Amino acid sequence: MMNLWAAEWRAKNKDGETKHLVYDSRCIPELFRTRQECREWIEEKYGYIKTRKDLREEPFGWRLPVAVKVHIELTGEK
């Protein structure tokens, strides 16, 4: 089992709360070895959300993604 970090997308609006991991263009979660690496990536890619009040309010309700610890367990036959 591995412990890595991923960015969790968050939005909260009149339709409810949304949370999911951020994926790359190949539908694979963006994973990082350290929390700091993940936080720096979030700031680089999604930092603009902090200054966009229109995106943080209805109808979008976007929030800056947060770094979350994920546990990866590989299973299968050898």
mmCIF file of C-alpha atoms in Angstrom:
data_model
loop_
_atom_site.group_PDB
_atom_site.id
_atom_site.type_symbol
_atom_site.label_atom_id
_atom_site.label_comp_id
_atom_site.label_asym_id
_atom_site.label_seq_id
_atom_site.Cartn_x
_atom_site.Cartn_y
_atom_site.Cartn_z
ATOM 1 C CA MET A 1 0.000 0.000 0.000
ATOM 2 C CA MET A 2 1.188 3.514 -0.832
ATOM 3 C CA ASN A 3 0.240 6.829 0.722
ATOM 4 C CA LEU A 4 0.197 9.661 -1.783
ATOM 5 C CA TRP A 5 -1.501 13.036 -2.102
ATOM 6 C CA ALA A 6 -4.161 14.149 -4.572
ATOM 7 C CA ALA A 7 -6.126 17.328 -5.242
ATOM 8 C CA GLU A 8 -9.781 17.186 -4.253
ATOM 9 C CA TRP A 9 -12.130 19.382 -6.284
ATOM 10 C CA ARG A 10 -14.836 21.096 -4.226
ATOM 11 C CA ALA A 11 -17.927 23.054 -5.146
ATOM 12 C CA LYS A 12 -20.957 24.028 -3.102
ATOM 13 C CA ASN A 13 -24.042 25.597 -4.619
ATOM 14 C CA LYS A 14 -27.834 25.343 -4.511
ATOM 15 C CA ASP A 15 -27.664 21.861 -6.099
ATOM 16 C CA GLY A 16 -25.526 20.567 -3.223
ATOM 17 C CA GLU A 17 -21.902 19.843 -2.489
ATOM 18 C CA THR A 18 -19.522 18.231 -4.981
ATOM 19 C CA LYS A 19 -16.206 16.599 -4.129
ATOM 20 C CA HIS A 20 -14.002 14.452 -6.355
ATOM 21 C CA LEU A 21 -10.350 13.902 -7.161
ATOM 22 C CA VAL A 22 -8.827 15.976 -9.955
ATOM 23 C CA TYR A 23 -7.920 13.843 -12.968
ATOM 24 C CA ASP A 24 -5.524 14.491 -15.834
ATOM 25 C CA SER A 25 -6.457 14.251 -19.523
ATOM 26 C CA ARG A 26 -5.973 10.445 -19.455
ATOM 27 C CA CYS A 27 -8.593 10.013 -16.673
ATOM 28 C CA ILE A 28 -5.892 9.207 -14.118
ATOM 29 C CA PRO A 29 -5.837 11.047 -10.763
ATOM 30 C CA GLU A 30 -3.075 13.615 -10.369
ATOM 31 C CA LEU A 31 -0.919 12.099 -7.593
ATOM 32 C CA PHE A 32 1.973 13.608 -5.635
ATOM 33 C CA ARG A 33 4.532 12.224 -3.200
ATOM 34 C CA THR A 34 4.242 15.105 -0.737
ATOM 35 C CA ARG A 35 1.496 17.414 0.449
ATOM 36 C CA GLN A 36 3.635 20.417 -0.434
ATOM 37 C CA GLU A 37 4.041 19.277 -4.062
ATOM 38 C CA CYS A 38 0.283 18.864 -4.304
ATOM 39 C CA ARG A 39 -0.423 22.273 -2.787
ATOM 40 C CA GLU A 40 2.020 23.970 -5.163
ATOM 41 C CA TRP A 41 0.384 22.270 -8.156
ATOM 42 C CA ILE A 42 -3.079 23.333 -6.956
ATOM 43 C CA GLU A 43 -1.916 26.938 -6.584
ATOM 44 C CA GLU A 44 -0.364 26.913 -10.067
ATOM 45 C CA LYS A 45 -3.320 25.304 -11.831
ATOM 46 C CA TYR A 46 -6.327 26.562 -9.816
ATOM 47 C CA GLY A 47 -5.048 29.577 -7.860
ATOM 48 C CA TYR A 48 -7.129 31.918 -10.023
ATOM 49 C CA ILE A 49 -10.293 30.723 -8.248
ATOM 50 C CA LYS A 50 -9.277 32.734 -5.155
ATOM 51 C CA THR A 51 -9.605 35.990 -7.082
ATOM 52 C CA ARG A 52 -12.722 35.109 -9.106
ATOM 53 C CA LYS A 53 -15.724 35.966 -6.962
ATOM 54 C CA ASP A 54 -18.014 35.182 -9.903
ATOM 55 C CA LEU A 55 -16.826 31.554 -9.876
ATOM 56 C CA ARG A 56 -17.137 31.188 -6.106
ATOM 57 C CA GLU A 57 -20.765 32.398 -6.065
ATOM 58 C CA GLU A 58 -23.885 30.882 -7.626
ATOM 59 C CA PRO A 59 -24.356 29.176 -9.968
ATOM 60 C CA PHE A 60 -20.858 27.646 -9.789
ATOM 61 C CA GLY A 61 -19.867 27.677 -6.122
ATOM 62 C CA TRP A 62 -16.300 26.617 -6.887
ATOM 63 C CA ARG A 63 -13.773 26.380 -4.075
ATOM 64 C CA LEU A 64 -10.019 26.080 -4.294
ATOM 65 C CA PRO A 65 -9.121 22.370 -4.405
ATOM 66 C CA VAL A 66 -7.424 20.958 -1.309
ATOM 67 C CA ALA A 67 -4.665 18.385 -0.893
ATOM 68 C CA VAL A 68 -5.951 15.086 0.500
ATOM 69 C CA LYS A 69 -4.067 11.947 1.449
ATOM 70 C CA VAL A 70 -4.997 8.909 -0.637
ATOM 71 C CA HIS A 71 -4.168 5.272 0.010
ATOM 72 C CA ILE A 72 -3.291 3.236 -3.067
ATOM 73 C CA GLU A 73 -3.489 -0.530 -2.882
ATOM 74 C CA LEU A 74 -2.536 -2.599 -5.909
ATOM 75 C CA THR A 75 -4.121 -6.008 -6.131
ATOM 76 C CA GLY A 76 -4.170 -8.684 -8.770
ATOM 77 C CA GLU A 77 -2.565 -11.866 -9.892
ATOM 78 C CA LYS A 78 1.148 -12.084 -10.521
#
